[in-house]
Short mmCIF file of C-alpha atoms and ligand atoms in Angstrom, two decimals:
data_model
loop_
_atom_site.label_atom_id
_atom_site.label_comp_id
_atom_site.label_asym_id
_atom_site.label_seq_id
_atom_site.Cartn_x
_atom_site.Cartn_y
_atom_site.Cartn_z
CA MET G 1 -0.18 0.12 -0.16
CA LYS G 2 1.24 3.56 -0.64
CA ASN G 3 2.02 6.19 1.86
CA PRO G 4 -0.86 8.37 2.32
CA MET G 5 -0.87 11.76 0.35
CA ARG G 6 -2.24 14.90 2.64
CA VAL G 7 -4.84 17.07 0.73
CA ALA G 8 -5.71 20.09 2.25
CA VAL G 9 -9.00 21.71 1.35
CA THR G 10 -10.40 24.97 2.39
CA GLY G 11 -14.02 26.14 2.35
CA ALA G 12 -14.80 22.46 3.35
CA ALA G 13 -18.35 22.85 4.56
CA GLY G 14 -19.38 25.05 1.53
CA GLN G 15 -21.10 23.66 -1.55
CA ILE G 16 -18.45 22.78 -3.69
CA SER G 17 -16.33 20.69 -1.23
CA TYR G 18 -19.91 19.03 -0.61
CA SER G 19 -19.07 17.12 -3.72
CA LEU G 20 -15.36 17.58 -4.11
CA LEU G 21 -14.39 15.81 -0.68
CA PHE G 22 -16.50 12.45 -1.49
CA ARG G 23 -14.98 12.27 -4.79
CA ILE G 24 -11.22 12.87 -3.36
CA ALA G 25 -12.38 10.26 -0.58
CA SER G 26 -13.25 7.61 -3.52
CA GLY G 27 -9.95 7.86 -5.33
CA ASP G 28 -11.02 9.79 -8.03
CA MET G 29 -8.37 12.50 -7.95
CA LEU G 30 -5.23 10.82 -6.88
CA GLY G 31 -6.08 7.08 -7.68
CA LYS G 32 -7.92 3.87 -6.33
CA ASP G 33 -4.76 2.72 -5.16
CA GLN G 34 -3.54 6.06 -3.49
CA PRO G 35 -4.69 6.32 0.30
CA VAL G 36 -5.43 10.14 1.65
CA ILE G 37 -5.34 12.06 4.86
CA LEU G 38 -8.05 14.83 4.62
CA GLN G 39 -7.15 17.97 6.43
CA LEU G 40 -9.90 20.36 6.48
CA LEU G 41 -10.04 24.16 6.76
CA GLU G 42 -12.95 26.45 7.54
CA ILE G 43 -13.69 29.65 9.53
CA THR G 44 -14.73 29.23 12.79
CA PRO G 45 -18.81 29.84 12.55
CA ALA G 46 -18.83 26.73 10.12
CA MET G 47 -17.06 24.63 12.20
CA ASP G 48 -20.27 23.00 13.13
CA ALA G 49 -21.06 22.34 9.35
CA LEU G 50 -17.70 20.90 9.11
CA ARG G 51 -18.31 18.36 11.47
CA GLY G 52 -21.59 16.80 9.80
CA VAL G 53 -19.79 16.66 6.58
CA VAL G 54 -16.78 15.13 8.38
CA MET G 55 -19.76 12.66 9.92
CA GLU G 56 -21.09 12.06 6.15
CA LEU G 57 -17.39 11.26 4.93
CA GLU G 58 -16.81 8.55 7.77
CA ASP G 59 -20.20 6.92 7.15
CA CYS G 60 -18.98 6.38 3.36
CA ALA G 61 -16.45 4.23 4.83
CA PHE G 62 -14.26 4.82 1.95
CA PRO G 63 -10.95 2.07 1.83
CA LEU G 64 -8.67 5.31 0.82
CA VAL G 65 -9.26 7.44 3.65
CA ALA G 66 -6.71 7.14 6.19
CA GLY G 67 -7.49 10.10 8.35
CA ILE G 68 -9.49 13.35 8.80
CA THR G 69 -8.55 16.53 10.49
CA THR G 70 -10.39 19.54 10.81
CA SER G 71 -9.22 22.93 11.67
CA ASP G 72 -9.84 26.77 11.51
CA LYS G 73 -6.14 27.43 11.54
CA PRO G 74 -4.44 27.27 8.05
CA GLU G 75 -1.21 26.26 9.46
CA VAL G 76 -2.86 23.44 10.89
CA ALA G 77 -5.09 22.37 7.72
CA PHE G 78 -1.93 22.75 5.86
CA ASP G 79 0.47 20.93 7.70
CA LYS G 80 2.85 18.70 5.56
CA ALA G 81 0.18 18.95 2.91
CA ASP G 82 1.07 17.09 -0.71
CA VAL G 83 -1.90 19.09 -2.40
CA ALA G 84 -3.77 22.37 -0.97
CA LEU G 85 -7.28 22.93 -2.93
CA LEU G 86 -8.17 26.52 -1.77
CA VAL G 87 -11.65 26.20 -2.29
CA GLY G 88 -13.02 29.00 0.40
CA ALA G 89 -13.14 32.66 -0.26
CA ARG G 90 -15.24 35.52 0.40
CA PRO G 91 -18.38 35.80 -1.75
CA ARG G 92 -19.41 39.03 -3.08
CA GLY G 93 -21.94 40.57 -0.32
CA PRO G 94 -24.72 43.45 -1.05
CA GLY G 95 -23.27 46.80 -1.91
CA MET G 96 -19.68 45.41 -2.04
CA GLU G 97 -17.54 46.78 -5.39
CA ARG G 98 -15.14 44.59 -7.09
CA LYS G 99 -11.89 46.44 -5.25
CA ASP G 100 -13.66 45.21 -1.97
CA LEU G 101 -13.87 42.04 -2.60
CA LEU G 102 -10.45 41.74 -4.15
CA GLU G 103 -9.14 43.28 -0.68
CA ALA G 104 -11.20 40.90 1.15
CA ASN G 105 -9.56 37.84 -0.52
CA ALA G 106 -6.49 39.36 -0.67
CA ALA G 107 -6.56 39.32 3.22
CA ILE G 108 -7.81 35.45 2.98
CA PHE G 109 -4.87 34.40 0.60
CA SER G 110 -2.36 36.15 1.99
CA GLU G 111 -2.73 34.65 5.21
CA GLN G 112 -2.86 31.21 3.33
CA GLY G 113 0.05 31.74 1.57
CA LYS G 114 2.07 32.38 4.52
CA ALA G 115 0.71 29.20 6.34
CA LEU G 116 1.69 27.05 3.17
CA ASN G 117 5.04 28.50 3.07
CA ALA G 118 5.46 27.65 6.91
CA VAL G 119 4.04 24.01 6.82
CA ALA G 120 3.22 22.55 3.41
CA SER G 121 5.51 20.00 1.74
CA ARG G 122 7.73 22.01 -0.28
CA ASP G 123 6.62 20.27 -3.22
CA VAL G 124 2.87 20.95 -2.28
CA LYS G 125 0.65 21.57 -5.46
CA VAL G 126 -2.00 24.55 -4.87
CA LEU G 127 -5.22 24.76 -6.68
CA VAL G 128 -7.07 27.75 -6.22
CA VAL G 129 -10.71 27.43 -6.90
CA GLY G 130 -12.13 30.44 -4.65
CA ASN G 131 -12.77 33.55 -6.71
CA PRO G 132 -11.41 35.50 -8.17
CA ALA G 133 -9.15 32.50 -8.85
CA ASN G 134 -6.19 33.99 -10.39
CA THR G 135 -5.62 36.68 -8.68
CA ASN G 136 -6.07 34.96 -5.47
CA SER G 137 -3.65 32.38 -6.48
CA LEU G 138 -1.22 35.42 -7.54
CA ILE G 139 -1.27 36.65 -3.78
CA ALA G 140 -1.13 32.68 -2.08
CA GLN G 141 2.06 32.81 -4.46
CA ARG G 142 3.72 35.98 -3.50
CA ASN G 143 3.47 35.17 0.33
CA ALA G 144 4.88 31.88 0.07
CA PRO G 145 8.68 32.84 -1.15
CA ASP G 146 9.89 29.43 -0.03
CA LEU G 147 7.84 27.46 -2.57
CA ASN G 148 8.39 26.96 -5.90
CA PRO G 149 6.41 29.70 -7.62
CA ARG G 150 5.06 27.43 -10.75
CA ASN G 151 3.23 25.17 -7.89
CA PHE G 152 0.39 27.90 -7.66
CA THR G 153 -2.56 27.48 -10.18
CA ALA G 154 -6.04 28.38 -10.50
CA MET G 155 -8.67 26.73 -12.20
CA THR G 156 -10.03 27.27 -15.54
CA ARG G 157 -10.55 23.55 -15.91
CA LEU G 158 -14.27 23.96 -15.38
CA ASP G 159 -14.55 26.46 -18.22
CA HIS G 160 -12.52 24.23 -20.14
CA ASN G 161 -15.04 21.41 -19.97
CA ARG G 162 -17.97 23.61 -20.77
CA ALA G 163 -16.20 24.62 -23.93
CA LEU G 164 -16.09 20.55 -24.59
CA ALA G 165 -19.28 19.97 -23.67
CA GLN G 166 -20.86 22.79 -26.11
CA LEU G 167 -18.55 21.93 -28.96
CA ALA G 168 -19.57 18.27 -28.46
CA GLY G 169 -23.31 19.38 -28.30
CA LYS G 170 -22.98 21.14 -31.57
CA THR G 171 -20.79 18.68 -33.70
CA GLY G 172 -22.77 15.65 -32.40
CA ALA G 173 -19.78 14.20 -31.19
CA SER G 174 -18.83 12.87 -27.51
CA THR G 175 -16.45 15.24 -25.21
CA THR G 176 -13.52 12.03 -25.56
CA ASP G 177 -13.79 12.91 -29.13
CA ILE G 178 -12.66 16.49 -29.01
CA LYS G 179 -8.86 17.11 -28.52
CA LYS G 180 -6.69 20.65 -28.03
CA MET G 181 -9.29 22.73 -26.62
CA ILE G 182 -8.08 25.81 -25.10
CA ILE G 183 -9.13 28.86 -22.33
CA TRP G 184 -7.09 31.69 -22.57
CA GLY G 185 -6.63 34.28 -19.59
CA ASN G 186 -8.38 34.75 -16.47
CA HIS G 187 -11.31 32.73 -14.78
CA SER G 188 -14.14 35.49 -15.51
CA ALA G 189 -16.06 36.69 -18.33
CA THR G 190 -13.34 37.76 -20.10
CA GLN G 191 -12.05 34.24 -20.57
CA TYR G 192 -11.30 33.39 -24.21
CA PRO G 193 -12.52 29.98 -25.41
CA ASP G 194 -10.62 29.25 -28.45
CA ILE G 195 -11.21 26.33 -30.71
CA SER G 196 -8.83 27.20 -33.16
CA GLN G 197 -6.44 24.13 -32.67
CA ALA G 198 -9.18 21.94 -31.44
CA MET G 199 -9.77 18.58 -33.35
CA VAL G 200 -12.97 16.55 -33.28
CA LYS G 201 -12.21 12.68 -34.17
CA GLY G 202 -9.23 14.00 -36.11
CA ASP G 203 -10.96 16.92 -38.00
CA ALA G 204 -10.16 20.62 -37.16
CA ALA G 205 -13.60 22.03 -35.42
CA SER G 206 -13.06 25.49 -37.06
CA GLY G 207 -13.87 23.92 -40.58
CA LEU G 208 -17.11 21.52 -38.56
CA VAL G 209 -18.87 24.62 -37.18
CA PRO G 210 -20.01 27.95 -38.56
CA ARG G 211 -17.77 30.72 -37.59
CA ASP G 212 -20.61 32.77 -36.70
CA TRP G 213 -21.84 30.33 -34.02
CA TYR G 214 -18.30 30.07 -32.90
CA GLU G 215 -17.85 33.98 -32.44
CA SER G 216 -21.82 34.98 -31.09
CA ASP G 217 -22.64 31.58 -29.38
CA PHE G 218 -20.24 29.57 -28.28
CA ILE G 219 -17.71 31.72 -26.85
CA PRO G 220 -20.35 34.08 -24.96
CA THR G 221 -21.83 30.87 -23.93
CA VAL G 222 -18.77 29.37 -22.29
CA GLN G 223 -17.86 33.09 -20.89
CA GLN G 224 -21.27 33.39 -19.25
CA ARG G 225 -22.16 29.77 -18.05
CA GLY G 226 -21.67 30.13 -14.51
CA ALA G 227 -24.01 32.95 -14.54
CA ALA G 228 -26.51 30.53 -16.43
CA ILE G 229 -26.12 27.91 -13.90
CA ILE G 230 -26.95 30.87 -10.83
CA LYS G 231 -29.98 32.06 -13.02
CA ALA G 232 -31.70 28.32 -13.50
CA ARG G 233 -30.12 26.53 -10.30
CA GLY G 234 -30.78 29.45 -8.15
CA ALA G 235 -26.79 28.80 -6.55
CA SER G 236 -23.41 28.72 -8.09
CA SER G 237 -22.09 25.71 -9.97
CA ALA G 238 -20.75 22.94 -7.30
CA ALA G 239 -20.82 19.73 -8.48
CA SER G 240 -19.26 20.37 -11.92
CA ALA G 241 -16.51 23.13 -10.24
CA GLY G 242 -15.60 20.17 -7.96
CA SER G 243 -15.36 17.76 -10.57
CA SER G 244 -12.99 20.00 -12.37
CA ALA G 245 -10.82 20.53 -9.38
CA VAL G 246 -10.63 16.62 -9.53
CA ASP G 247 -9.68 16.84 -13.19
CA HIS G 248 -6.85 19.32 -12.44
CA ILE G 249 -5.10 17.94 -10.11
CA ARG G 250 -5.53 14.44 -11.29
CA ASP G 251 -3.74 15.48 -14.67
CA TRP G 252 -1.06 17.69 -12.98
CA VAL G 253 -0.14 14.68 -10.95
CA MET G 254 -0.49 11.62 -13.25
CA GLY G 255 0.05 13.36 -16.56
CA THR G 256 -1.83 14.54 -19.54
CA PRO G 257 -2.77 11.91 -22.56
CA ASP G 258 -0.54 11.97 -25.68
CA GLY G 259 -1.71 14.25 -28.31
CA ASP G 260 -4.05 16.14 -25.97
CA TRP G 261 -3.71 19.27 -23.50
CA VAL G 262 -5.60 20.74 -20.96
CA SER G 263 -5.96 24.30 -19.67
CA MET G 264 -4.54 25.42 -16.40
CA ALA G 265 -4.19 29.28 -15.07
CA VAL G 266 -0.32 29.06 -14.24
CA PRO G 267 2.37 31.64 -13.54
CA SER G 268 3.14 33.00 -16.90
CA ASP G 269 6.69 32.65 -18.49
CA GLY G 270 6.13 35.08 -21.10
CA SER G 271 4.77 32.59 -23.50
CA TYR G 272 2.39 34.14 -26.12
CA GLY G 273 3.47 37.57 -25.04
CA ILE G 274 1.84 37.40 -21.71
CA GLU G 275 3.17 39.55 -19.20
CA LYS G 276 5.30 37.16 -16.75
CA GLY G 277 3.97 36.38 -13.82
CA LEU G 278 0.38 36.87 -14.24
CA ILE G 279 -1.80 33.69 -13.27
CA TYR G 280 -3.01 33.07 -16.34
CA SER G 281 -4.61 30.18 -18.07
CA PHE G 282 -2.89 28.59 -21.03
CA PRO G 283 -3.03 25.12 -22.67
CA VAL G 284 -0.34 22.56 -20.84
CA THR G 285 0.72 19.23 -20.99
CA CYS G 286 1.52 17.45 -17.71
CA LYS G 287 4.09 14.90 -17.21
CA GLY G 288 5.78 13.31 -13.95
CA GLY G 289 3.70 15.84 -11.73
CA ASP G 290 4.75 18.83 -13.52
CA TYR G 291 3.24 20.82 -16.46
CA SER G 292 4.58 22.90 -19.72
CA ILE G 293 3.00 25.26 -21.18
CA VAL G 294 2.33 24.24 -24.88
CA GLN G 295 4.94 26.07 -27.35
CA GLY G 296 4.57 27.35 -30.76
CA LEU G 297 0.72 27.66 -31.58
CA GLU G 298 -0.26 30.21 -34.21
CA VAL G 299 -2.31 32.98 -32.75
CA ASP G 300 -4.35 34.97 -35.28
CA ASP G 301 -5.62 38.77 -34.78
CA PHE G 302 -9.12 37.65 -33.72
CA SER G 303 -7.56 35.14 -31.01
CA ARG G 304 -4.42 37.81 -29.88
CA GLU G 305 -7.09 40.50 -29.18
CA ARG G 306 -9.01 38.26 -27.13
CA MET G 307 -6.04 36.98 -25.48
CA GLN G 308 -5.05 40.52 -24.83
CA VAL G 309 -8.44 41.39 -23.28
CA THR G 310 -8.42 38.95 -20.68
CA GLU G 311 -4.12 39.55 -19.88
CA GLN G 312 -5.43 43.40 -19.45
CA GLU G 313 -7.98 42.31 -16.80
CA LEU G 314 -5.63 40.42 -14.78
CA ARG G 315 -3.14 43.11 -14.84
CA GLU G 316 -6.14 45.46 -13.29
CA GLU G 317 -6.82 43.15 -10.74
CA ARG G 318 -3.04 42.42 -9.76
CA ASP G 319 -2.40 46.34 -9.79
CA GLY G 320 -5.50 46.66 -7.41
CA VAL G 321 -4.18 44.21 -4.72
CA ALA G 322 -0.30 45.76 -5.59
CA HIS G 323 -0.23 47.57 -2.02
CA LEU G 324 -0.90 44.37 -0.49
CA LEU G 325 1.76 42.13 -2.11
CA PRO G 326 5.04 41.41 -0.48
P1 NAX F 401 -19.71 28.42 -0.26
O1 NAX F 401 -20.21 29.91 0.14
O2 NAX F 401 -20.73 27.46 -0.74
O3 NAX F 401 -18.69 27.85 0.36
C1 NAX F 401 -17.29 28.63 0.65
C2 NAX F 401 -16.62 27.90 2.04
O4 NAX F 401 -15.66 28.69 2.24
C3 NAX F 401 -17.91 28.44 2.96
O5 NAX F 401 -18.26 27.21 3.95
C4 NAX F 401 -17.11 29.52 3.52
O6 NAX F 401 -17.36 29.47 5.49
C5 NAX F 401 -15.46 29.21 3.43
N1 NAX F 401 -14.77 29.86 3.71
C6 NAX F 401 -14.81 31.32 3.74
N2 NAX F 401 -13.51 32.06 3.93
C7 NAX F 401 -12.44 31.09 4.53
C8 NAX F 401 -11.35 31.36 4.99
N3 NAX F 401 -10.66 32.27 5.03
N4 NAX F 401 -11.09 30.04 5.46
C9 NAX F 401 -11.41 28.86 5.17
N5 NAX F 401 -12.99 28.81 4.67
C10 NAX F 401 -13.19 29.73 4.39
O7 NAX F 401 -19.16 28.52 -1.93
P2 NAX F 401 -18.85 27.65 -3.07
O8 NAX F 401 -19.74 27.40 -3.76
O9 NAX F 401 -18.16 26.30 -2.30
O10 NAX F 401 -17.61 28.39 -4.05
C11 NAX F 401 -16.18 28.56 -3.32
C12 NAX F 401 -15.30 29.51 -4.51
O11 NAX F 401 -15.51 28.68 -5.27
C13 NAX F 401 -16.49 30.44 -4.57
O12 NAX F 401 -15.38 31.84 -4.67
C14 NAX F 401 -16.67 30.60 -5.79
O13 NAX F 401 -17.04 31.98 -6.60
C15 NAX F 401 -15.89 29.88 -6.26
N6 NAX F 401 -16.00 29.24 -7.71
C16 NAX F 401 -15.20 28.92 -8.43
C17 NAX F 401 -14.91 28.50 -9.84
C18 NAX F 401 -14.12 27.86 -11.13
O14 NAX F 401 -14.16 27.56 -12.16
N7 NAX F 401 -12.88 28.58 -10.56
C19 NAX F 401 -16.35 28.04 -10.42
C20 NAX F 401 -17.36 27.66 -9.29
C21 NAX F 401 -17.42 28.71 -8.12
O15 NAX F 401 -18.37 29.70 -8.43
#
């Protein structure tokens, strides 16, 4: 039997975690032969609710769960963590401006970055789900100077999966028939879902769907999918977000299939002219527990313009919290 891996999850009593934790515990994320110790973080007022979630996890009698801890202190929850899923965040309250939201989250993610820096495994893989995810990840990274900056990522896999589902629906294919989808940029409405490289059963997707559908239907549908779900369900995406977090970490740890890639928001190294350091979603391949940004893709004017709009938004978010960055 392998040694257990320590998986820290924040916002563990929230709605995404209510799906995510059970998928991790059943082995969907790290493998059916990989025991896990769940280290759950919540804010103090939610500790009772978290106790209920833990009771349910216990009642599943998952064979792979080697332990569960709970805490309202990041240094306890992140202790020796191999994987940290930062799901908990401050939601936008009534009358709260975008700037207030950024600042409230900057405080949370600075503290959590410092705690990761102090106590997590030196190889910890960090995925930020809590919004604004890309900038929250940047803040945590900057507060963790002793950890590898590359190990701080944010989630655009849900957007990637949404894009696969839309294109599959339009072309009558299954999502597994589609390769090389890309989400560029921020996990926000400025993201750019790009099918210029995508293949459906080996054929270029761009030749299979009308250009007008791509520009006027596909792109806005993927960009606005979160809002459409809130409108229909009366609550934001939860199980799909949990599932995409499982996909993100699984592929990062176990690798992407040959001939395909996934979208991950990772620190830019300057690829495609995107400002170095921004946590920007790129197409990446993963191997041996590491990721590489796919190089050499052709970028036309239509794409370039959209990639820059979402880059600009990320710059503005970063500049909005610059006074809080070390
Ligand atoms: P919930 O409000 O149901 O749960 C969030 C939980 O986080 C709450 O239980 C809260 O007590 C806890 N929390 C707040 N501050 C905390 C802190 N400092 N430390 C630990 N826990 C803390 O939200 P949920 O629906 O689970 O969504 C969580 C986050 O994911 C939100 O920020 C949401 O906007 C974001 N999302 C990100 C997505 C992505 O693709 N990147 C998609 C889904 C989702 O919208």
